[in-house]
Amino acid sequence: MRFSEIRDHLAQFRVGIAGAGGLGSNCAAALARSGVGTIVFSDFDTVEPANLNRQYYFTSQVGMLKSHALKENIARINPDITVIAHAEKLDRKNIPEIFAGCDVIVEAFDRDEMKEMLLETILTTMPGTPVVIGSGLAGWGNSNAIRYRKADETIHICGDESTTADDDLPPMAPRVGLVANMQANTVVEILMKKTRDYYRL
Amino acid sequence: MNFLLNNREEVIDADNLTVSMMLELKKFSFRMRIIRINGVFIPKEQYDTTFIREGDNVMMLYLMSGG
C-alpha cells in the first residue's frame, strides 16, 4: 500500500488524545504526520521550561496554553489535519462530551490516578471505544522492556508496565518518545483495520 | 477454583473468592489498577462484593505514573 493511500484512509478518522504532555504531544505529532483526519485533545496546562526535556514544544512557546501551542505545532507539521483543542481539565463528566465520536482514544496523562479515571470513564460511559494506554516509561535505557500488549478487545497497553516516574526516575524524551510513538503506531494499526462508519458523520 | 488471570490459568483454593481476596492472596499491591471480569469493568467500590467464579476471565492492568 502506498503512503498516499494510507494517508487518505487515515484522513477519515477522528482520534482523541487525553492530555498534551510528553505522551500526548509526541503522539499527536506522529499522527499528524501520518495524516489522521481529526485530532481532538484537551489539556489545561501551560508550557513550562521543565516540559521541554520531553514534550513537543519549543522555548518560544513557554507560557502558552498547551492547547494553543500543540494546535500550532500540528498545523506546522500538517495543515490538512483538523485539530479540536480544548483547554479543560478532563473529568468524568466532560470526557464523554469532548471525545464523542472518536474512533480511538489515546490515554496520555502523567499521573496514575488520572489514567485510572479516564479508563474507568471510558469503560463505563463509552464501552467499545478502543483506548491506547501509556503505562511505564520512566528513566532511560532498557528499551526492550517497552512493549505493546492487547489486554482485551478494547484495551491496548504500551510501556514497560513497571516503572513509575518520580524525582529520582524522571520521564525523559527517549523513553517517553518510544511509548508515545508506540501509541501512535497502535492507533494507526487499529484505524488501518477499520472501515468508516459513515452513519456517524 | 480455576480462572484466567491475564490469559494465564490461575488456581486458588477458595470457594467464595472476592476480587479483594484475590488481590490479597496474589499480593497485588499497586494502587492504580483496572479490573475487568469477562469484559465487564469492576469499580473499586465493588471489589469486596464481586465474586470470581469458576472459568472467569479476569483482566487486570496497572497504571504507572509518567507521561
GROMACS .gro file of C-alpha atoms in nm:
model
  268
    1MET     CA    1   0.000   0.000   0.000
    2ARG     CA    2   0.137   0.342  -0.094
    3PHE     CA    3   0.164   0.617   0.164
    4SER     CA    4  -0.086   0.832  -0.026
    5GLU     CA    5  -0.346   0.556   0.008
    6ILE     CA    6  -0.269   0.506   0.377
    7ARG     CA    7  -0.297   0.880   0.439
    8ASP     CA    8  -0.631   0.901   0.255
    9HIS     CA    9  -0.767   0.613   0.461
   10LEU     CA   10  -0.649   0.766   0.791
   11ALA     CA   11  -0.798   1.103   0.692
   12GLN     CA   12  -1.147   0.960   0.755
   13PHE     CA   13  -1.097   0.909   1.126
   14ARG     CA   14  -1.106   1.104   1.450
   15VAL     CA   15  -0.861   1.033   1.731
   16GLY     CA   16  -0.893   1.168   2.086
   17ILE     CA   17  -0.587   1.238   2.298
   18ALA     CA   18  -0.633   1.285   2.673
   19GLY     CA   19  -0.350   1.512   2.782
   20ALA     CA   20  -0.091   1.703   2.582
   21GLY     CA   21   0.225   1.638   2.782
   22GLY     CA   22   0.508   1.405   2.690
   23LEU     CA   23   0.288   1.125   2.557
   24GLY     CA   24   0.011   1.337   2.404
   25SER     CA   25   0.221   1.598   2.225
   26ASN     CA   26   0.459   1.343   2.069
   27CYS     CA   27   0.178   1.105   1.979
   28ALA     CA   28  -0.013   1.391   1.814
   29ALA     CA   29   0.291   1.482   1.605
   30ALA     CA   30   0.324   1.124   1.476
   31LEU     CA   31  -0.049   1.102   1.400
   32ALA     CA   32  -0.045   1.439   1.222
   33ARG     CA   33   0.247   1.328   1.003
   34SER     CA   34   0.059   1.005   0.925
   35GLY     CA   35  -0.249   1.201   0.815
   36VAL     CA   36  -0.512   1.115   1.077
   37GLY     CA   37  -0.806   1.336   0.977
   38THR     CA   38  -0.915   1.487   1.306
   39ILE     CA   39  -0.729   1.511   1.635
   40VAL     CA   40  -0.927   1.612   1.944
   41PHE     CA   41  -0.733   1.678   2.262
   42SER     CA   42  -0.760   1.857   2.592
   43ASP     CA   43  -0.500   1.991   2.834
   44PHE     CA   44  -0.544   2.283   3.074
   45ASP     CA   45  -0.170   2.331   3.142
   46THR     CA   46   0.070   2.589   3.007
   47VAL     CA   47   0.410   2.506   2.857
   48GLU     CA   48   0.685   2.527   3.120
   49PRO     CA   49   1.063   2.512   3.078
   50ALA     CA   50   1.067   2.177   3.264
   51ASN     CA   51   0.842   2.027   2.994
   52LEU     CA   52   1.097   2.078   2.718
   53ASN     CA   53   1.303   1.773   2.819
   54ARG     CA   54   1.041   1.551   2.655
   55GLN     CA   55   0.735   1.735   2.527
   56TYR     CA   56   0.681   1.850   2.171
   57TYR     CA   57   0.705   2.223   2.243
   58PHE     CA   58   0.962   2.495   2.184
   59THR     CA   59   1.131   2.757   2.401
   60SER     CA   60   0.932   3.029   2.226
   61GLN     CA   61   0.610   2.861   2.345
   62VAL     CA   62   0.688   2.872   2.718
   63GLY     CA   63   0.392   3.033   2.895
   64MET     CA   64   0.143   2.944   2.621
   65LEU     CA   65  -0.150   2.715   2.686
   66LYS     CA   66  -0.056   2.368   2.564
   67SER     CA   67  -0.386   2.354   2.379
   68HIS     CA   68  -0.279   2.657   2.170
   69ALA     CA   69   0.084   2.552   2.135
   70LEU     CA   70   0.008   2.197   2.020
   71LYS     CA   71  -0.257   2.314   1.778
   72GLU     CA   72   0.002   2.550   1.629
   73ASN     CA   73   0.267   2.274   1.609
   74ILE     CA   74   0.030   2.028   1.440
   75ALA     CA   75  -0.064   2.296   1.185
   76ARG     CA   76   0.306   2.349   1.111
   77ILE     CA   77   0.353   1.974   1.057
   78ASN     CA   78   0.040   1.912   0.855
   79PRO     CA   79  -0.211   2.191   0.786
   80ASP     CA   80  -0.462   1.940   0.645
   81ILE     CA   81  -0.535   1.798   0.990
   82THR     CA   82  -0.846   1.923   1.168
   83VAL     CA   83  -0.749   1.998   1.528
   84ILE     CA   84  -1.007   2.044   1.801
   85ALA     CA   85  -0.818   2.175   2.103
   86HIS     CA   86  -0.974   2.211   2.447
   87ALA     CA   87  -0.808   2.369   2.749
   88GLU     CA   88  -1.026   2.192   3.002
   89LYS     CA   89  -0.927   1.968   3.289
   90LEU     CA   90  -1.069   1.632   3.187
   91ASP     CA   91  -1.308   1.465   3.428
   92ARG     CA   92  -1.580   1.201   3.437
   93LYS     CA   93  -1.837   1.450   3.310
   94ASN     CA   94  -1.661   1.614   3.014
   95ILE     CA   95  -1.468   1.312   2.879
   96PRO     CA   96  -1.773   1.158   2.707
   97GLU     CA   97  -1.862   1.500   2.562
   98ILE     CA   98  -1.517   1.601   2.439
   99PHE     CA   99  -1.430   1.260   2.295
  100ALA     CA  100  -1.773   1.177   2.150
  101GLY     CA  101  -1.737   1.023   1.805
  102CYS     CA  102  -1.368   0.936   1.842
  103ASP     CA  103  -1.263   0.614   1.670
  104VAL     CA  104  -0.978   0.565   1.918
  105ILE     CA  105  -0.879   0.741   2.239
  106VAL     CA  106  -0.516   0.777   2.349
  107GLU     CA  107  -0.453   0.792   2.722
  108ALA     CA  108  -0.170   1.044   2.761
  109PHE     CA  109  -0.183   1.160   3.120
  110ASP     CA  110   0.109   1.190   3.357
  111ARG     CA  111  -0.047   1.092   3.690
  112ASP     CA  112  -0.169   0.740   3.761
  113GLU     CA  113  -0.498   0.849   3.919
  114MET     CA  114  -0.587   1.046   3.604
  115LYS     CA  115  -0.507   0.741   3.390
  116GLU     CA  116  -0.735   0.534   3.610
  117MET     CA  117  -1.014   0.795   3.599
  118LEU     CA  118  -1.000   0.810   3.219
  119LEU     CA  119  -1.011   0.432   3.182
  120GLU     CA  120  -1.299   0.399   3.428
  121THR     CA  121  -1.492   0.671   3.248
  122ILE     CA  122  -1.441   0.523   2.902
  123LEU     CA  123  -1.523   0.168   3.015
  124THR     CA  124  -1.844   0.278   3.187
  125THR     CA  125  -1.973   0.554   2.958
  126MET     CA  126  -1.814   0.478   2.619
  127PRO     CA  127  -1.781   0.098   2.614
  128GLY     CA  128  -1.645  -0.043   2.292
  129THR     CA  129  -1.424   0.258   2.217
  130PRO     CA  130  -1.065   0.137   2.175
  131VAL     CA  131  -0.825   0.303   2.418
  132VAL     CA  132  -0.446   0.305   2.392
  133ILE     CA  133  -0.276   0.344   2.730
  134GLY     CA  134   0.077   0.454   2.811
  135SER     CA  135   0.192   0.279   3.127
  136GLY     CA  136   0.554   0.265   3.241
  137LEU     CA  137   0.812   0.485   3.067
  138ALA     CA  138   1.025   0.646   3.338
  139GLY     CA  139   1.404   0.672   3.323
  140TRP     CA  140   1.633   0.570   3.042
  141GLY     CA  141   1.771   0.255   2.877
  142ASN     CA  142   1.603  -0.084   2.892
  143SER     CA  143   1.437  -0.032   2.554
  144ASN     CA  144   1.328  -0.394   2.525
  145ALA     CA  145   1.117  -0.368   2.840
  146ILE     CA  146   0.885  -0.134   2.649
  147ARG     CA  147   0.628  -0.339   2.468
  148TYR     CA  148   0.282  -0.346   2.326
  149ARG     CA  149   0.014  -0.568   2.475
  150LYS     CA  150  -0.351  -0.606   2.395
  151ALA     CA  151  -0.525  -0.662   2.728
  152ASP     CA  152  -0.860  -0.736   2.569
  153GLU     CA  153  -1.072  -0.629   2.275
  154THR     CA  154  -1.068  -0.257   2.352
  155ILE     CA  155  -0.767  -0.203   2.582
  156HIS     CA  156  -0.422  -0.164   2.430
  157ILE     CA  157  -0.120  -0.102   2.653
  158CYS     CA  158   0.216   0.049   2.558
  159GLY     CA  159   0.502   0.074   2.807
  160ASP     CA  160   0.708  -0.133   3.045
  161GLU     CA  161   0.418  -0.161   3.296
  162SER     CA  162   0.667  -0.146   3.581
  163THR     CA  163   0.845   0.189   3.619
  164THR     CA  164   0.683   0.481   3.799
  165ALA     CA  165   0.806   0.832   3.730
  166ASP     CA  166   0.930   1.029   4.029
  167ASP     CA  167   1.204   1.282   4.116
  168ASP     CA  168   1.476   1.017   4.101
  169LEU     CA  169   1.340   0.842   3.793
  170PRO     CA  170   1.213   1.121   3.570
  171PRO     CA  171   1.039   1.077   3.239
  172MET     CA  172   1.283   1.166   2.956
  173ALA     CA  173   1.247   1.229   2.585
  174PRO     CA  174   1.385   0.899   2.452
  175ARG     CA  175   1.166   0.660   2.651
  176VAL     CA  176   0.859   0.885   2.654
  177GLY     CA  177   0.903   0.917   2.278
  178LEU     CA  178   0.924   0.539   2.239
  179VAL     CA  179   0.594   0.492   2.421
  180ALA     CA  180   0.422   0.790   2.254
  181ASN     CA  181   0.519   0.664   1.910
  182MET     CA  182   0.420   0.310   2.003
  183GLN     CA  183   0.079   0.451   2.098
  184ALA     CA  184   0.058   0.632   1.762
  185ASN     CA  185   0.163   0.313   1.585
  186THR     CA  186  -0.113   0.123   1.766
  187VAL     CA  187  -0.368   0.389   1.664
  188VAL     CA  188  -0.261   0.357   1.301
  189GLU     CA  189  -0.287  -0.022   1.322
  190ILE     CA  190  -0.640  -0.002   1.467
  191LEU     CA  191  -0.752   0.251   1.205
  192MET     CA  192  -0.600   0.064   0.911
  193LYS     CA  193  -0.821  -0.235   1.000
  194LYS     CA  194  -1.129  -0.018   1.025
  195THR     CA  195  -1.382   0.097   0.767
  196ARG     CA  196  -1.550   0.426   0.841
  197ASP     CA  197  -1.895   0.414   0.994
  198TYR     CA  198  -2.044   0.674   0.766
  199TYR     CA  199  -2.369   0.700   0.959
  200ARG     CA  200  -2.177   0.862   1.242
  201LEU     CA  201  -2.060   1.159   1.035
  202MET     CA  202  -1.114  -2.290   4.169
  203ASN     CA  203  -0.970  -2.226   3.823
  204PHE     CA  204  -0.994  -1.899   3.636
  205LEU     CA  205  -0.794  -1.700   3.385
  206LEU     CA  206  -0.588  -1.407   3.510
  207ASN     CA  207  -0.442  -1.204   3.224
  208ASN     CA  208  -0.473  -1.510   2.999
  209ARG     CA  209  -0.290  -1.736   3.243
  210GLU     CA  210  -0.453  -2.029   3.422
  211GLU     CA  211  -0.484  -1.949   3.792
  212VAL     CA  212  -0.576  -2.197   4.066
  213ILE     CA  213  -0.682  -2.065   4.405
  214ASP     CA  214  -0.808  -2.291   4.678
  215ALA     CA  215  -1.119  -2.098   4.780
  216ASP     CA  216  -1.489  -2.137   4.710
  217ASN     CA  217  -1.609  -1.781   4.763
  218LEU     CA  218  -1.335  -1.564   4.622
  219THR     CA  219  -1.394  -1.190   4.606
  220VAL     CA  220  -1.180  -0.959   4.396
  221SER     CA  221  -1.035  -0.812   4.719
  222MET     CA  222  -0.939  -1.159   4.844
  223MET     CA  223  -0.775  -1.245   4.513
  224LEU     CA  224  -0.568  -0.923   4.521
  225GLU     CA  225  -0.458  -1.000   4.876
  226LEU     CA  226  -0.375  -1.365   4.808
  227LYS     CA  227  -0.176  -1.271   4.497
  228LYS     CA  228  -0.009  -0.984   4.687
  229PHE     CA  229  -0.102  -0.733   4.416
  230SER     CA  230  -0.022  -0.407   4.585
  231PHE     CA  231  -0.011  -0.121   4.333
  232ARG     CA  232  -0.284   0.132   4.394
  233MET     CA  233  -0.393   0.225   4.044
  234ARG     CA  234  -0.540  -0.059   3.856
  235ILE     CA  235  -0.823  -0.156   3.626
  236ILE     CA  236  -1.003  -0.490   3.657
  237ARG     CA  237  -1.248  -0.642   3.413
  238ILE     CA  238  -1.416  -0.978   3.460
  239ASN     CA  239  -1.545  -1.137   3.139
  240GLY     CA  240  -1.517  -0.794   2.979
  241VAL     CA  241  -1.719  -0.615   3.248
  242PHE     CA  242  -1.541  -0.333   3.431
  243ILE     CA  243  -1.542  -0.376   3.810
  244PRO     CA  244  -1.535  -0.046   4.003
  245LYS     CA  245  -1.310  -0.031   4.313
  246GLU     CA  246  -1.612   0.002   4.543
  247GLN     CA  247  -1.728  -0.342   4.429
  248TYR     CA  248  -1.403  -0.535   4.492
  249ASP     CA  249  -1.537  -0.659   4.828
  250THR     CA  250  -1.870  -0.774   4.690
  251THR     CA  251  -1.774  -0.911   4.349
  252PHE     CA  252  -1.702  -1.283   4.333
  253ILE     CA  253  -1.469  -1.451   4.087
  254ARG     CA  254  -1.632  -1.768   3.956
  255GLU     CA  255  -1.501  -2.089   3.804
  256GLY     CA  256  -1.383  -2.025   3.449
  257ASP     CA  257  -1.397  -1.645   3.471
  258ASN     CA  258  -1.168  -1.439   3.252
  259VAL     CA  259  -1.007  -1.177   3.475
  260MET     CA  260  -0.812  -0.892   3.317
  261MET     CA  261  -0.605  -0.668   3.538
  262LEU     CA  262  -0.369  -0.392   3.447
  263TYR     CA  263  -0.163  -0.142   3.642
  264LEU     CA  264  -0.141   0.223   3.557
  265MET     CA  265   0.204   0.367   3.619
  266SER     CA  266   0.266   0.740   3.659
  267GLY     CA  267   0.465   0.918   3.390
  268GLY     CA  268   0.385   1.081   3.062
   0.00000   0.00000   0.00000
